[in-house]
C-alpha positions as a printed NumPy array, in Angstrom:
array([[ -6.363, -32.881,  72.16 ],
       [ -8.456, -33.284,  75.317],
       [-11.661, -31.525,  76.331],
       [-12.106, -30.804,  80.036],
       [-15.272, -29.553,  81.78 ],
       [-15.241, -26.117,  83.413],
       [-18.856, -25.056,  83.995],
       [-22.21 , -25.13 ,  82.213],
       [-21.097, -22.646,  79.545],
       [-17.345, -23.199,  79.295],
       [-14.843, -25.952,  78.711],
       [-11.094, -26.246,  78.31 ],
       [ -9.157, -27.591,  75.358],
       [ -5.842, -29.131,  76.408],
       [ -3.087, -29.464,  73.811],
       [  0.371, -30.981,  73.743],
       [  2.443, -27.834,  73.227],
       [  2.393, -24.059,  73.158],
       [  2.751, -24.229,  69.362],
       [ -0.452, -26.276,  69.081],
       [ -2.207, -23.838,  71.405],
       [ -1.161, -20.895,  69.251],
       [ -2.209, -22.752,  66.089],
       [ -5.689, -23.528,  67.455],
       [ -6.026, -19.951,  68.742],
       [ -5.25 , -18.616,  65.263],
       [ -7.725, -21.072,  63.737],
       [-10.55 , -20.067,  66.099],
       [ -9.844, -16.369,  65.563],
       [ -9.584, -16.616,  61.773],
       [-12.514, -19.014,  61.344],
       [-14.852, -18.381,  64.305],
       [-17.409, -20.976,  65.36 ],
       [-20.947, -19.732,  65.942],
       [-21.816, -19.695,  69.63 ],
       [-18.297, -19.208,  70.981],
       [-18.266, -15.911,  72.867],
       [-14.669, -15.734,  74.059],
       [-11.489, -17.771,  74.128],
       [ -8.635, -17.443,  76.625],
       [ -5.441, -19.086,  75.354],
       [ -2.655, -20.001,  77.75 ],
       [  0.462, -22.173,  77.762],
       [ -1.084, -25.549,  76.889],
       [ -4.801, -24.851,  77.023],
       [ -7.588, -22.7  ,  75.621],
       [-10.565, -21.822,  77.795],
       [-13.644, -21.666,  75.571],
       [-16.673, -19.723,  76.728],
       [-19.821, -20.309,  74.68 ],
       [-23.552, -19.567,  74.609],
       [-25.461, -22.82 ,  75.318],
       [-28.623, -21.284,  73.82 ],
       [-26.94 , -20.936,  70.417],
       [-24.88 , -24.12 ,  70.277],
       [-24.38 , -27.452,  72.027],
       [-21.193, -28.627,  73.656],
       [-20.937, -31.782,  71.526],
       [-21.094, -29.727,  68.336],
       [-18.273, -27.472,  69.513],
       [-16.113, -30.394,  70.602],
       [-16.653, -32.13 ,  67.254],
       [-15.752, -29.049,  65.2  ],
       [-12.745, -28.019,  67.288],
       [-11.33 , -31.555,  67.24 ],
       [-11.205, -31.356,  63.427],
       [ -9.084, -28.197,  63.377],
       [ -5.479, -28.508,  62.193],
       [ -3.032, -27.693,  64.997],
       [  0.082, -29.071,  63.329],
       [  1.654, -25.701,  62.578],
       [  1.413, -22.045,  63.51 ],
       [  0.542, -19.783,  60.621],
       [  3.353, -17.267,  60.233],
       [  1.963, -13.78 ,  59.728],
       [  3.495, -10.342,  59.417],
       [  2.578,  -8.652,  62.681],
       [  3.427,  -5.515,  64.59 ],
       [  7.003,  -5.256,  65.864],
       [  7.558,  -3.707,  69.296],
       [ 11.028,  -2.651,  70.451],
       [ 11.729,  -2.556,  74.199],
       [ 14.984,  -1.062,  75.573],
       [ 16.14 ,  -2.814,  78.753],
       [ 18.553,  -1.94 ,  81.547],
       [ 19.964,  -5.43 ,  82.235],
       [ 20.741,  -5.015,  85.934],
       [ 17.953,  -7.148,  87.316],
       [ 18.17 ,  -8.654,  90.786],
       [ 18.175, -12.225,  89.503],
       [ 20.284, -12.018,  86.353],
       [ 23.363, -13.472,  88.056],
       [ 21.325, -16.42 ,  89.383],
       [ 19.796, -16.941,  85.934],
       [ 23.275, -17.067,  84.387],
       [ 24.474, -19.481,  87.065],
       [ 21.446, -21.763,  86.607],
       [ 21.994, -21.9  ,  82.834],
       [ 25.768, -22.285,  83.168],
       [ 26.519, -19.201,  81.091],
       [ 27.748, -15.649,  81.681],
       [ 25.564, -12.606,  82.313],
       [ 26.683, -11.205,  78.962],
       [ 25.448, -14.387,  77.295],
       [ 22.047, -14.044,  79.016],
       [ 21.788, -10.512,  77.612],
       [ 22.936, -11.642,  74.159],
       [ 20.349, -14.427,  73.975],
       [ 17.591, -12.088,  75.177],
       [ 18.414,  -9.329,  72.703],
       [ 19.464, -11.259,  69.593],
       [ 16.381, -13.488,  69.414],
       [ 12.985, -12.174,  68.389],
       [ 10.098, -12.938,  70.733],
       [  6.404, -13.351,  69.995],
       [  3.516, -12.652,  72.365],
       [  1.736, -15.996,  72.771],
       [ -1.072, -14.852,  75.072],
       [ -1.945, -12.386,  77.845],
       [ -2.904, -13.006,  81.439],
       [ -2.042, -12.566,  85.116],
       [ -2.522,  -8.782,  84.855],
       [ -3.686,  -6.312,  82.181],
       [ -0.958,  -5.91 ,  79.582],
       [  1.118,  -8.834,  80.886],
       [  2.202, -10.593,  77.7  ],
       [  3.651, -14.115,  77.78 ],
       [  6.424, -13.984,  75.148],
       [  8.273, -16.923,  73.629],
       [ 11.345, -17.333,  71.426],
       [ 12.503, -20.572,  69.811],
       [ 16.156, -19.578,  69.788],
       [ 16.684, -17.766,  73.107],
       [ 17.154, -20.896,  75.268],
       [ 16.48 , -19.008,  78.504],
       [ 14.225, -21.568,  80.182],
       [ 14.483, -21.055,  83.946],
       [ 12.167, -21.974,  86.86 ],
       [ 10.181, -19.507,  88.913],
       [ 11.622, -18.397,  92.247],
       [ 10.845, -20.755,  95.114],
       [  9.676, -17.803,  97.2  ],
       [  7.676, -15.173,  95.245],
       [  8.351, -11.511,  95.923],
       [  5.646,  -9.482,  97.627],
       [  6.174,  -6.558,  95.247],
       [  7.815,  -6.405,  91.831],
       [  8.1  ,  -2.876,  90.374],
       [  6.341,  -1.933,  87.152],
       [  8.621,  -2.231,  84.135],
       [ 10.529,  -5.251,  85.461],
       [ 11.693,  -7.552,  82.648],
       [ 11.507, -11.157,  83.753],
       [ 11.853, -14.83 ,  82.827],
       [  9.906, -17.92 ,  83.944],
       [  9.843, -21.294,  82.243],
       [  9.91 , -20.742,  78.486],
       [  8.454, -17.223,  78.776],
       [  9.721, -13.679,  79.058],
       [  7.534, -10.716,  80.042],
       [  7.38 ,  -7.172,  81.38 ],
       [  5.419,  -6.431,  84.559],
       [  2.869,  -3.748,  83.584],
       [  2.284,  -2.597,  87.158],
       [  3.67 ,  -3.208,  90.613],
       [  2.451,  -6.594,  91.836],
       [  3.531,  -9.774,  93.618],
       [  5.295, -12.338,  91.453],
       [  7.723, -15.215,  91.285],
       [  9.457, -14.6  ,  87.947],
       [ 13.238, -14.131,  87.644],
       [ 14.09 , -10.441,  87.207],
       [ 16.803,  -9.719,  84.619],
       [ 16.252,  -6.01 ,  83.979],
       [ 13.938,  -3.015,  83.802],
       [ 12.43 ,  -0.833,  81.092],
       [ 10.962,   2.664,  81.096],
       [  8.445,   1.641,  78.434],
       [  4.867,   1.523,  79.754],
       [  3.45 ,  -1.75 ,  78.438],
       [  0.027,  -0.848,  79.876],
       [ -1.587,   2.591,  79.761],
       [ -5.365,   2.794,  80.035],
       [ -5.328,   6.28 ,  78.472],
       [ -3.871,   5.023,  75.187],
       [ -6.119,   4.084,  72.293],
       [ -4.626,   0.594,  72.593],
       [ -3.842,   0.243,  76.321],
       [ -1.825,  -2.972,  75.943],
       [  1.464,  -2.499,  74.1  ],
       [  1.957,  -6.279,  73.959],
       [ -0.857,  -8.288,  72.393],
       [ -1.086, -11.862,  71.151],
       [  0.759, -12.277,  67.855],
       [  2.93 ,  -9.159,  68.215],
       [  6.679,  -9.557,  67.652],
       [  9.072,  -8.12 ,  70.243],
       [ 12.729,  -7.127,  70.094],
       [ 14.582,  -6.405,  73.321],
       [ 17.624,  -4.132,  73.059],
       [ 20.346,  -3.452,  75.608],
       [ 19.876,   0.135,  76.694],
       [ 23.537,   0.415,  77.749],
       [ 24.806,  -0.524,  74.308],
       [ 22.317,   1.125,  71.987],
       [ 21.29 ,   4.64 ,  71.107],
       [ 17.916,   3.526,  69.725],
       [ 14.988,   5.584,  70.992],
       [ 11.448,   4.315,  71.026],
       [  8.292,   6.419,  70.803],
       [  5.151,   5.149,  72.489],
       [  1.625,   5.797,  71.236],
       [  0.24 ,   9.092,  72.49 ],
       [ -1.485,   8.855,  75.873],
       [ -4.586,  10.981,  76.228],
       [ -7.075,  10.969,  79.126],
       [-10.268,   9.131,  78.278],
       [-13.212,  11.503,  77.996],
       [-16.859,  10.847,  78.642],
       [-18.152,  10.138,  75.158],
       [-21.725,  10.929,  76.19 ],
       [-20.821,  14.648,  76.061],
       [-23.542,  15.383,  78.604],
       [-23.34 ,  18.421,  80.828],
       [-22.371,  17.133,  84.269],
       [-24.436,  18.296,  87.211],
       [-24.07 ,  17.92 ,  90.953],
       [-27.16 ,  15.801,  91.545],
       [-25.931,  13.648,  94.419],
       [-23.177,  14.397,  96.94 ],
       [-21.377,  11.49 ,  98.599],
       [-21.114,  11.942, 102.371],
       [-19.736,   8.52 , 103.424],
       [-18.665,   5.494, 101.374],
       [-18.466,   2.706, 103.95 ],
       [-16.048,  -0.145, 103.341],
       [-16.198,   0.197,  99.55 ],
       [-18.588,   1.772,  97.045],
       [-17.99 ,   1.185,  93.34 ],
       [-19.611,   1.825,  89.997],
       [-20.646,  -1.54 ,  88.536],
       [-22.564,  -2.773,  85.516],
       [-22.568,  -6.113,  83.664],
       [-18.775,  -6.03 ,  83.215],
       [-16.371,  -5.953,  80.289],
       [-16.85 ,  -9.263,  78.529],
       [-14.526,  -9.883,  75.592],
       [-11.36 ,  -8.155,  76.846],
       [ -9.345, -11.296,  77.595],
       [ -6.898, -10.449,  74.782],
       [ -5.779,  -7.516,  76.959],
       [ -5.449,  -9.705,  80.048],
       [ -8.625,  -8.397,  81.69 ],
       [-11.35 , -10.536,  83.246],
       [-15.085,  -9.802,  83.269],
       [-15.521,  -7.927,  86.558],
       [-19.042,  -6.403,  86.847],
       [-21.683,  -6.514,  89.581],
       [-21.225,  -9.378,  92.038],
       [-25.001,  -9.883,  92.286],
       [-26.334,  -9.227,  88.804],
       [-29.913, -10.157,  89.692],
       [-29.919,  -7.387,  92.308],
       [-28.407,  -4.93 ,  89.807],
       [-31.183,  -5.728,  87.333],
       [-33.904,  -5.286,  89.973],
       [-32.538,  -1.949,  91.187],
       [-32.593,  -0.554,  87.656],
       [-36.07 ,  -1.858,  86.836],
       [-37.431,  -0.287,  90.029],
       [-36.487,   3.171,  88.728],
       [-37.317,   2.551,  85.071],
       [-33.773,   2.163,  83.758],
       [-32.475,  -0.456,  81.384],
       [-31.697,  -3.444,  83.604],
       [-28.002,  -3.39 ,  82.694],
       [-27.455,   0.291,  83.578],
       [-24.621,   1.305,  85.89 ],
       [-25.411,   1.355,  89.609],
       [-23.466,   1.749,  92.833],
       [-22.306,  -1.446,  94.52 ],
       [-22.096,  -0.834,  98.271],
       [-20.167,  -3.375, 100.362],
       [-21.257,  -3.846, 104.002],
       [-23.369,  -0.676, 104.038],
       [-22.155,   2.602, 105.499],
       [-23.03 ,   4.661, 102.394],
       [-24.617,   8.086, 102.802],
       [-25.46 ,  10.714, 100.168],
       [-27.402,  13.99 ,  99.837],
       [-29.84 ,  14.608,  96.99 ],
       [-29.345,  18.018,  95.415],
       [-32.554,  17.744,  93.422],
       [-35.621,  15.516,  93.402],
       [-34.592,  11.961,  92.541],
       [-36.116,   8.504,  92.268],
       [-33.776,   5.813,  93.617],
       [-33.92 ,   2.16 ,  94.613],
       [-31.741,  -0.104,  96.745],
       [-31.629,  -3.871,  96.295],
       [-29.386,  -6.741,  97.269],
       [-28.349,  -7.281, 100.889],
       [-31.029,  -6.881, 103.559],
       [-30.156,  -3.587, 105.235],
       [-31.796,  -0.636, 107.003],
       [-32.408,   2.492, 104.916],
       [-32.88 ,   5.81 , 106.688],
       [-33.758,   9.169, 105.16 ],
       [-33.381,  12.553, 106.83 ],
       [-35.131,  15.494, 105.205],
       [-33.837,  19.052, 105.062],
       [-36.25 ,  19.771, 107.949],
       [-34.486,  17.086, 110.068],
       [-37.382,  14.663, 109.826],
       [-36.437,  10.989, 109.823],
       [-38.166,   8.059, 108.169],
       [-37.292,   4.584, 107.004],
       [-37.488,   3.067, 103.527],
       [-37.307,  -0.498, 102.325],
       [-35.2  ,  -2.4  ,  99.859],
       [-36.744,  -3.548,  96.565],
       [-39.062,  -0.526,  96.416],
       [-38.796,   2.823,  94.563],
       [-37.743,   5.629,  96.912],
       [-38.498,   9.271,  96.188],
       [-35.901,  11.741,  97.429],
       [-36.653,  15.45 ,  97.652],
       [-33.981,  18.092,  97.272],
       [-31.9  ,  18.173, 100.474],
       [-32.792,  14.64 , 101.615],
       [-29.935,  12.526, 102.984],
       [-30.181,   8.773, 102.433],
       [-28.187,   6.341, 104.567],
       [-27.659,   2.659, 103.751],
       [-26.925,   0.79 , 106.984],
       [-24.981,  -2.395, 107.685],
       [-26.749,  -5.457, 106.257],
       [-28.15 ,  -8.233, 108.432],
       [-28.188, -10.638, 105.482],
       [-25.897, -10.616, 102.473],
       [-22.952,  -8.317, 101.807],
       [-23.584,  -6.064,  98.802],
       [-26.3  ,  -3.514,  98.077],
       [-27.111,  -1.894,  94.719],
       [-28.12 ,   1.764,  94.495],
       [-29.758,   2.826,  91.224],
       [-31.155,   6.238,  90.284],
       [-33.684,   7.037,  87.576],
       [-31.876,   8.159,  84.435],
       [-28.63 ,   6.402,  85.4  ],
       [-25.254,   7.715,  86.505],
       [-23.371,   9.918,  84.067],
       [-19.992,   8.177,  84.178],
       [-17.442,   7.481,  81.436],
       [-16.933,   3.943,  80.19 ],
       [-13.481,   2.387,  80.259],
       [-12.991,  -0.423,  77.742],
       [-16.754,  -0.574,  77.119],
       [-17.798,  -0.821,  80.773],
       [-18.277,   1.379,  83.832],
       [-17.285,  -1.401,  86.229],
       [-14.263,  -0.947,  88.474],
       [-11.985,  -4.008,  88.512],
       [-10.218,  -4.084,  91.887],
       [ -7.448,  -6.407,  90.659],
       [ -6.727,  -4.811,  87.288],
       [ -7.42 ,  -1.279,  88.61 ],
       [ -9.451,  -0.572,  85.487],
       [-12.628,   1.502,  85.387],
       [-14.072,   4.561,  87.163],
       [-12.324,   4.974,  90.515],
       [-13.983,   3.95 ,  93.817],
       [-16.19 ,   6.657,  95.287],
       [-14.721,   9.042,  97.854],
       [-16.261,  11.335, 100.473],
       [-17.318,  14.676,  99.   ],
       [-17.571,  13.372,  95.452],
       [-20.344,  14.794,  93.276],
       [-22.348,  12.372,  91.142],
       [-24.106,  13.43 ,  87.966],
       [-27.322,  11.835,  86.716],
       [-28.127,  11.518,  83.017],
       [-30.997,  13.573,  81.666],
       [-34.04 ,  11.282,  81.463],
       [-35.966,  12.492,  78.444],
       [-37.999,   9.309,  78.065],
       [-40.775,   8.418,  80.489],
       [-39.964,   4.76 ,  81.069],
       [-42.147,   2.591,  83.279],
       [-40.968,   1.473,  86.691],
       [-41.379,  -2.035,  88.086],
       [-43.195,  -2.577,  91.391],
       [-42.892,  -6.367,  91.546],
       [-39.191,  -6.866,  92.175],
       [-38.142,  -9.377,  94.833],
       [-34.783, -10.942,  95.773],
       [-33.743, -13.864,  93.557],
       [-32.826, -15.878,  96.672],
       [-32.789, -15.579, 100.449],
       [-29.703, -13.622, 101.426],
       [-27.375, -15.574, 103.74 ],
       [-26.093, -14.663, 107.199],
       [-22.741, -15.486, 108.778],
       [-24.45 , -18.341, 110.662],
       [-25.777, -20.118, 107.577],
       [-24.571, -23.141, 105.652],
       [-24.955, -22.398, 101.933],
       [-24.982, -25.107,  99.259],
       [-23.301, -24.246,  95.953],
       [-23.611, -26.548,  92.936],
       [-20.299, -27.404,  91.294],
       [-19.109, -28.867,  87.988],
       [-16.017, -31.015,  88.583],
       [-12.989, -30.059,  86.485],
       [-10.853, -29.12 ,  84.756],
       [ -8.136, -30.442,  87.122],
       [-10.101, -32.717,  89.446],
       [ -7.787, -35.601,  88.515],
       [ -4.855, -33.719,  90.068],
       [ -6.311, -34.459,  93.517],
       [ -6.586, -37.574,  95.654],
       [ -9.925, -39.425,  96.025],
       [ -9.974, -38.205,  99.634],
       [ -9.815, -34.605,  98.393],
       [-12.872, -35.18 ,  96.201],
       [-14.733, -36.502,  99.228],
       [-13.679, -33.422, 101.2  ],
       [-15.093, -31.239,  98.439],
       [-18.41 , -33.068,  98.731],
       [-18.703, -33.442, 102.489],
       [-16.563, -30.91 , 104.362],
       [-17.801, -27.46 , 105.3  ],
       [-15.653, -24.573, 104.068],
       [-15.731, -21.273, 105.98 ],
       [-15.503, -17.859, 104.296],
       [-12.566, -15.989, 105.848],
       [-12.032, -12.267, 106.41 ],
       [ -9.398, -12.218, 103.632],
       [-12.185, -12.469, 101.026],
       [-12.984,  -9.711,  98.512],
       [-14.184,  -9.167,  94.942],
       [-11.223, -11.167,  93.637],
       [-12.27 , -14.274,  95.502],
       [-13.526, -15.947,  98.65 ],
       [-10.632, -17.363, 100.643],
       [-11.955, -20.476, 102.337],
       [-10.775, -22.497, 105.318],
       [-11.54 , -26.145, 106.042],
       [-10.512, -28.399, 108.933],
       [ -8.688, -30.685, 106.491],
       [ -6.938, -29.112, 103.467],
       [ -7.091, -30.585,  99.969],
       [ -4.289, -32.981,  99.091],
       [ -2.913, -33.176,  95.559],
       [ -2.037, -36.388,  93.78 ],
       [ -0.011, -34.625,  91.076],
       [  2.711, -32.399,  92.483],
       [  4.209, -30.963,  89.292],
       [  3.866, -27.296,  88.402],
       [  0.781, -26.452,  86.357],
       [  1.43 , -24.203,  83.343],
       [ -0.69 , -21.048,  83.462],
       [ -4.201, -21.598,  82.133],
       [ -7.431, -19.621,  81.854],
       [ -9.785, -19.333,  84.805],
       [-13.377, -18.163,  85.128],
       [-15.714, -16.786,  87.774],
       [-16.61 , -19.58 ,  90.19 ],
       [-13.358, -21.522,  89.779],
       [-12.269, -23.271,  92.998],
       [ -8.498, -22.919,  92.798],
       [ -6.323, -24.812,  95.255],
       [ -2.918, -23.287,  96.134],
       [ -0.057, -25.162,  97.775],
       [ -1.51 , -24.932, 101.298],
       [ -4.611, -26.892, 100.245],
       [ -7.064, -24.185, 101.367],
       [ -9.179, -23.187,  98.329],
       [ -9.961, -19.819,  96.815],
       [-13.339, -19.399,  95.108],
       [-12.697, -16.936,  92.293],
       [-15.209, -14.099,  91.941],
       [-15.666, -11.3  ,  89.41 ],
       [-12.26 ,  -9.59 ,  89.65 ],
       [-10.236, -12.822,  89.487],
       [ -6.974, -13.063,  87.496],
       [ -7.529, -14.106,  83.897],
       [ -5.024, -16.95 ,  84.154],
       [ -3.777, -18.974,  87.099],
       [ -1.061, -21.487,  87.907],
       [ -2.807, -23.552,  90.575],
       [ -5.149, -26.456,  89.728],
       [ -8.922, -25.91 ,  89.778],
       [-10.761, -28.812,  91.407],
       [-14.225, -27.628,  90.316],
       [-16.271, -24.597,  89.32 ],
       [-19.439, -23.177,  90.874],
       [-22.376, -23.216,  88.439],
       [-23.306, -19.887,  86.891],
       [-26.748, -19.796,  88.529],
       [-25.137, -19.765,  92.003],
       [-22.584, -17.01 ,  91.324],
       [-24.841, -14.174,  92.526],
       [-25.348, -16.088,  95.765],
       [-21.587, -16.616,  96.12 ],
       [-21.095, -12.854,  95.784],
       [-23.371, -12.257,  98.781],
       [-21.704, -14.62 , 101.293],
       [-20.648, -12.836, 104.507],
       [-17.468, -13.649, 106.413],
       [-17.85 , -16.852, 108.512],
       [-20.62 , -18.268, 106.311],
       [-20.015, -21.963, 105.667],
       [-20.172, -23.487, 102.201],
       [-21.068, -27.024, 101.251],
       [-20.14 , -27.828,  97.672],
       [-22.507, -30.078,  95.71 ],
       [-20.858, -31.705,  92.666],
       [-23.456, -32.364,  89.963],
       [-21.774, -35.523,  88.71 ],
       [-18.509, -37.355,  88.264],
       [-15.478, -35.828,  86.591],
       [-15.403, -36.614,  82.85 ],
       [-12.651, -35.962,  80.326],
       [-12.493, -36.835,  76.649],
       [ -9.847, -37.192,  73.995],
       [-10.084, -35.116,  70.831],
       [-11.08 , -38.148,  68.763],
       [-14.27 , -38.453,  70.815],
       [-17.187, -36.126,  70.318],
       [-19.1  , -37.011,  73.471],
       [-18.798, -34.607,  76.374],
       [-20.771, -35.247,  79.5  ],
       [-21.271, -33.826,  82.963],
       [-24.597, -35.123,  84.187]])
């Protein structure tokens, strides 16, 4: 058992096998340790996220290292049956690679029970294993750009079903009509860790399978919706965002939430809302809306012009980080920012929008949450029956960057720093990395004059990732994961941006240059040691 640094509130436990990983996962779920907020199990690792105010890293390392991982506790769990049409594009190649017939591939897949080990990659994507199937095959050398939803696939020791259309490199052996992910179901993910799974050959069986009833999610607030604000333009992208959906990793969903949480908090305090209330996140300006009644709003985040046109065609300007009173008929326009990328639009009372999995945030990768705003959409504001005080002393948490700036981001080295050459570590410290136009809420795609070079070339089993992870794909040009990142990843992470610089990272415009500042040397510890250090 090894303990690897991730950031200032997370670390990774590396184990010797999937069985040990499942055993430790069961142990941590059945006997939780105070201070651990979330765990993300994967093939050979568990990402542990904890609250450093409640507990210390050394205490967690000591207690986890004493847990018994020698055997997986066998429990009676839910059995899911999945009918499959075994005419996948790669089934012949799979049979050839294994030196068996296609019929034997189908027999092994259907006659051996699988168990969901963990979830990741996409919501509802369950990594399933079977001791007896013996269908271990490599990923495709060239991933497909689009794999249809319902594709049944193999990769390494795992089998899975693609919950939605997405890129992927797994070997396709069939398809199913069963929806393994449906956000309108009471339990959206059909496949969850610990569940048992039987695959059946649809061509040779008359078994029918009934899914849980799917019903549209309703707004539980039961408030009467009103047309308080009409959207006239949405710019590049305007989304509902709050603090995100922490604690949904078991479903394969990452945190999401506002990219600049300090700006979200300020916008809400300026209008007297709870600081974690839902606001609009506006990317690169271009948002315009008409007030259909008197409203108090505030705009924070990126430095941008704000113009208001009254119903009498009078124009005036407003400022960010100040309360703005809108009269009925006023049109407010948020212009293109000169510094930063994202603006936050809050309204007194808060937006009346339904939560999805305990959050109103829209996750652009998982496609979970209230849909992005569209032109002509009507927004309803909650009735504000309490006279809450507004704040008049809000200021930006940092100076918002421009595309000409060099921004320094503090980094914790790990968990896979030792997969890279010493020269790569020096590049991380000293080379400037430019934010490219391919960046979004999933991550900042960076470009450097000299790419990172790996020392270890073997394939990395999928493992948990977090916001701020600097993942390095095969081309050596890193991706800095942001709020909508995939829950697990198969490329090594050389370091992770510290939590206190994540808001800043979410405001970096295209062409901004980043200089990474490692806080110390890379440290790793065996399970027998209880010291964990990243000075």
